[in-house]
Amino acid sequence: MNRVVALIIVFLSGVAPFRAYAQTSELEDSFFALMTEFNSPLLKDRDAAEEELSRRFVEFEPIWQDRSFLTNGEVSFEARHRFEVVEARRRMEVASAARRAFTAQWRVESGETTYGKVDVSRKAPIRIVYLTPEFDAFFWRDADGGVWRPVARRSAPEILPDSDDETIEIEAPIERVDSEISDASEQSSGSFTTLAGLDLREILIRVFADDQEETLKSGELTLRGAAAQRLENGDWTVSFRLEYDFPFDAFDSHRVWFDKNDYALVCENKSEKIAPTRLRLRNRAANGVDVDLDFAEDVELDVALIAAQARLECRLPRFFAFLRISI
């Protein structure tokens, strides 16, 4: 490391905490002022504060993702209760929106074998871990009004889409069975179950090049880290752990529902985000996994990491849910 870079790092190490504080202090003041309003003796004031917290819940996440304020006596019992009510309500709203977000396009393709196909897409930001069509509930209408159903109706194949797939195709060999479907059923229909990651948004965690680490919790997601280690060739590895309270079987060995494109470094001294060159997973367990991200050598990145001016941006769901969807 040359002298100029070293001097820049020394200078930025001193100002970085003050700059970070200036960026968050206003939001933090607003959040805790709202928490204080829950101490009002008037019910209408407490209800109004709850309504504002609901409206600004996502905006306040950089403050409340450090959960210690709920248990260290910083807020009252009423404030904690109201916060948890708002958090639970948002979860239900997100799950309901996810169920409404799916649309389907149906088609019948004839050849040596006739296939029924349906393209499933979703309008909400949802991360599909896997999707299982229930073929006993499927039927297709062709252009002539004929009715078709899957040949193997008790089959329930598991579909694992790529994390960036906007459309998931379901297909099955089908046979014509007009007599089984009422004339009142005018449209193709079916249903599937899916394990989905919901409330899919970016979360930022500070990156340290020393022994420090940060723990953030949002919904059922916990992030621990992130630690930066410089390699002999000048590249960097940033390591962290992600865990969920209730991940179901999202972390089974064959589940691949995120990739390196879900991560980037955001540095105060650099306008563009820095994408990782490689992602590796370690210590996979039922509820989480260690993640190593490799980044190419970059002088500006050196400065940001050593001066604690880098944040790791992670695009991850806040919780998982099993959804049954009718299409």
mmCIF file of N, CA, C and O in Angstrom, residues 16-17 20-21 65-66 203-209 212-216 223-228 238-240 265-266 268 305 308-313:
data_model
loop_
_atom_site.group_PDB
_atom_site.id
_atom_site.type_symbol
_atom_site.label_atom_id
_atom_site.label_comp_id
_atom_site.label_asym_id
_atom_site.label_seq_id
_atom_site.Cartn_x
_atom_site.Cartn_y
_atom_site.Cartn_z
ATOM 1 N N ALA A 16 -15.287 8.826 9.066
ATOM 2 C CA ALA A 16 -16.351 7.898 8.662
ATOM 3 C C ALA A 16 -17.445 7.766 9.695
ATOM 4 O O ALA A 16 -18.629 7.814 9.363
ATOM 5 N N PRO A 17 -17.134 7.571 11.005
ATOM 6 C CA PRO A 17 -18.209 7.416 11.978
ATOM 7 C C PRO A 17 -19.112 8.629 12.052
ATOM 8 O O PRO A 17 -20.323 8.494 12.218
ATOM 9 N N ALA A 20 -21.405 8.643 8.928
ATOM 10 C CA ALA A 20 -22.455 7.633 9.059
ATOM 11 C C ALA A 20 -23.506 8.081 10.063
ATOM 12 O O ALA A 20 -24.703 7.880 9.858
ATOM 13 N N TYR A 21 -23.052 8.700 11.162
ATOM 14 C CA TYR A 21 -24.004 9.166 12.169
ATOM 15 C C TYR A 21 -24.908 10.243 11.599
ATOM 16 O O TYR A 21 -26.121 10.241 11.836
ATOM 17 N N GLN A 65 -33.713 -2.596 12.766
ATOM 18 C CA GLN A 65 -33.107 -3.909 12.509
ATOM 19 C C GLN A 65 -32.071 -4.272 13.579
ATOM 20 O O GLN A 65 -31.690 -5.437 13.714
ATOM 21 N N ASP A 66 -31.626 -3.290 14.364
ATOM 22 C CA ASP A 66 -30.881 -3.585 15.587
ATOM 23 C C ASP A 66 -31.920 -3.762 16.690
ATOM 24 O O ASP A 66 -32.458 -2.799 17.218
ATOM 25 N N ILE A 203 -30.968 -5.225 2.138
ATOM 26 C CA ILE A 203 -30.589 -4.895 3.504
ATOM 27 C C ILE A 203 -29.090 -4.648 3.494
ATOM 28 O O ILE A 203 -28.334 -5.346 2.806
ATOM 29 N N LEU A 204 -28.638 -3.622 4.208
ATOM 30 C CA LEU A 204 -27.234 -3.228 4.229
ATOM 31 C C LEU A 204 -26.606 -3.595 5.571
ATOM 32 O O LEU A 204 -27.172 -3.306 6.628
ATOM 33 N N ILE A 205 -25.434 -4.210 5.520
ATOM 34 C CA ILE A 205 -24.697 -4.540 6.732
ATOM 35 C C ILE A 205 -23.271 -4.008 6.582
ATOM 36 O O ILE A 205 -22.662 -4.120 5.506
ATOM 37 N N ARG A 206 -22.772 -3.404 7.632
ATOM 38 C CA ARG A 206 -21.424 -2.839 7.576
ATOM 39 C C ARG A 206 -20.367 -3.932 7.432
ATOM 40 O O ARG A 206 -20.509 -5.028 7.959
ATOM 41 N N VAL A 207 -19.301 -3.588 6.705
ATOM 42 C CA VAL A 207 -18.197 -4.518 6.480
ATOM 43 C C VAL A 207 -16.986 -4.024 7.261
ATOM 44 O O VAL A 207 -16.619 -2.845 7.194
ATOM 45 N N PHE A 208 -16.355 -4.936 8.004
ATOM 46 C CA PHE A 208 -15.198 -4.591 8.830
ATOM 47 C C PHE A 208 -13.986 -5.399 8.385
ATOM 48 O O PHE A 208 -14.106 -6.581 8.057
ATOM 49 N N ALA A 209 -12.824 -4.740 8.403
ATOM 50 C CA ALA A 209 -11.573 -5.416 8.081
ATOM 51 C C ALA A 209 -10.805 -5.793 9.345
ATOM 52 O O ALA A 209 -9.636 -6.156 9.279
ATOM 53 N N GLN A 212 -14.290 -6.655 14.360
ATOM 54 C CA GLN A 212 -15.655 -6.226 14.641
ATOM 55 C C GLN A 212 -16.647 -6.976 13.747
ATOM 56 O O GLN A 212 -16.300 -7.465 12.676
ATOM 57 N N GLU A 213 -17.870 -7.014 14.196
ATOM 58 C CA GLU A 213 -18.941 -7.543 13.355
ATOM 59 C C GLU A 213 -20.258 -6.927 13.795
ATOM 60 O O GLU A 213 -20.376 -6.367 14.879
ATOM 61 N N GLU A 214 -21.242 -7.020 12.926
ATOM 62 C CA GLU A 214 -22.563 -6.449 13.187
ATOM 63 C C GLU A 214 -23.596 -7.555 13.061
ATOM 64 O O GLU A 214 -23.438 -8.478 12.243
ATOM 65 N N THR A 215 -24.630 -7.493 13.874
ATOM 66 C CA THR A 215 -25.750 -8.425 13.762
ATOM 67 C C THR A 215 -27.019 -7.628 13.524
ATOM 68 O O THR A 215 -27.358 -6.736 14.302
ATOM 69 N N LEU A 216 -27.715 -7.945 12.434
ATOM 70 C CA LEU A 216 -28.956 -7.273 12.079
ATOM 71 C C LEU A 216 -30.065 -8.305 11.987
ATOM 72 O O LEU A 216 -29.840 -9.424 11.512
ATOM 73 N N LEU A 223 -28.604 -11.426 9.901
ATOM 74 C CA LEU A 223 -27.310 -11.342 9.239
ATOM 75 C C LEU A 223 -26.239 -11.108 10.284
ATOM 76 O O LEU A 223 -26.396 -10.235 11.148
ATOM 77 N N ARG A 224 -25.153 -11.877 10.203
ATOM 78 C CA ARG A 224 -24.025 -11.703 11.129
ATOM 79 C C ARG A 224 -22.749 -11.525 10.321
ATOM 80 O O ARG A 224 -22.424 -12.332 9.468
ATOM 81 N N GLY A 225 -22.002 -10.501 10.617
ATOM 82 C CA GLY A 225 -20.758 -10.193 9.899
ATOM 83 C C GLY A 225 -20.726 -8.694 9.667
ATOM 84 O O GLY A 225 -21.236 -7.965 10.509
ATOM 85 N N ALA A 226 -20.207 -8.222 8.609
ATOM 86 C CA ALA A 226 -19.508 -8.993 7.596
ATOM 87 C C ALA A 226 -18.016 -8.703 7.722
ATOM 88 O O ALA A 226 -17.629 -7.566 7.976
ATOM 89 N N ALA A 227 -17.193 -9.723 7.551
ATOM 90 C CA ALA A 227 -15.758 -9.608 7.750
ATOM 91 C C ALA A 227 -15.039 -9.617 6.409
ATOM 92 O O ALA A 227 -15.282 -10.477 5.562
ATOM 93 N N ALA A 228 -14.141 -8.629 6.223
ATOM 94 C CA ALA A 228 -13.363 -8.531 4.986
ATOM 95 C C ALA A 228 -11.937 -9.017 5.232
ATOM 96 O O ALA A 228 -11.292 -8.617 6.204
ATOM 97 N N VAL A 238 -15.281 -11.206 1.434
ATOM 98 C CA VAL A 238 -16.199 -10.713 2.467
ATOM 99 C C VAL A 238 -17.066 -11.883 2.910
ATOM 100 O O VAL A 238 -17.731 -12.518 2.081
ATOM 101 N N SER A 239 -17.056 -12.179 4.205
ATOM 102 C CA SER A 239 -17.760 -13.343 4.748
ATOM 103 C C SER A 239 -18.831 -12.905 5.733
ATOM 104 O O SER A 239 -18.624 -11.975 6.517
ATOM 105 N N PHE A 240 -19.939 -13.592 5.709
ATOM 106 C CA PHE A 240 -21.030 -13.328 6.653
ATOM 107 C C PHE A 240 -21.884 -14.579 6.759
ATOM 108 O O PHE A 240 -21.713 -15.541 5.993
ATOM 109 N N LEU A 265 -21.164 -4.553 -3.004
ATOM 110 C CA LEU A 265 -20.584 -3.646 -2.026
ATOM 111 C C LEU A 265 -20.921 -2.213 -2.397
ATOM 112 O O LEU A 265 -20.796 -1.810 -3.568
ATOM 113 N N VAL A 266 -21.354 -1.463 -1.417
ATOM 114 C CA VAL A 266 -21.643 -0.037 -1.579
ATOM 115 C C VAL A 266 -20.613 0.724 -0.757
ATOM 116 O O VAL A 266 -20.524 0.536 0.462
ATOM 117 N N GLU A 268 -18.666 4.467 0.280
ATOM 118 C CA GLU A 268 -18.906 5.910 0.359
ATOM 119 C C GLU A 268 -18.062 6.686 -0.635
ATOM 120 O O GLU A 268 -18.451 7.766 -1.072
ATOM 121 N N LEU A 305 -12.829 -0.402 2.552
ATOM 122 C CA LEU A 305 -12.879 -1.513 3.505
ATOM 123 C C LEU A 305 -12.029 -1.237 4.740
ATOM 124 O O LEU A 305 -12.460 -1.473 5.874
ATOM 125 N N ALA A 308 -13.591 1.316 7.011
ATOM 126 C CA ALA A 308 -14.942 0.952 7.467
ATOM 127 C C ALA A 308 -16.000 1.821 6.816
ATOM 128 O O ALA A 308 -16.963 2.248 7.450
ATOM 129 N N GLN A 309 -15.842 2.066 5.520
ATOM 130 C CA GLN A 309 -16.802 2.873 4.761
ATOM 131 C C GLN A 309 -17.513 2.051 3.700
ATOM 132 O O GLN A 309 -18.014 2.602 2.728
ATOM 133 N N ALA A 310 -17.570 0.761 3.892
ATOM 134 C CA ALA A 310 -18.251 -0.110 2.927
ATOM 135 C C ALA A 310 -19.421 -0.806 3.602
ATOM 136 O O ALA A 310 -19.379 -1.140 4.784
ATOM 137 N N ARG A 311 -20.465 -0.995 2.842
ATOM 138 C CA ARG A 311 -21.630 -1.747 3.278
ATOM 139 C C ARG A 311 -21.883 -2.858 2.267
ATOM 140 O O ARG A 311 -21.704 -2.676 1.061
ATOM 141 N N LEU A 312 -22.278 -4.014 2.779
ATOM 142 C CA LEU A 312 -22.655 -5.112 1.891
ATOM 143 C C LEU A 312 -24.160 -5.054 1.690
ATOM 144 O O LEU A 312 -24.929 -5.130 2.654
ATOM 145 N N GLU A 313 -24.584 -4.902 0.457
ATOM 146 C CA GLU A 313 -26.002 -4.878 0.116
ATOM 147 C C GLU A 313 -26.452 -6.292 -0.229
ATOM 148 O O GLU A 313 -25.899 -6.920 -1.131
#
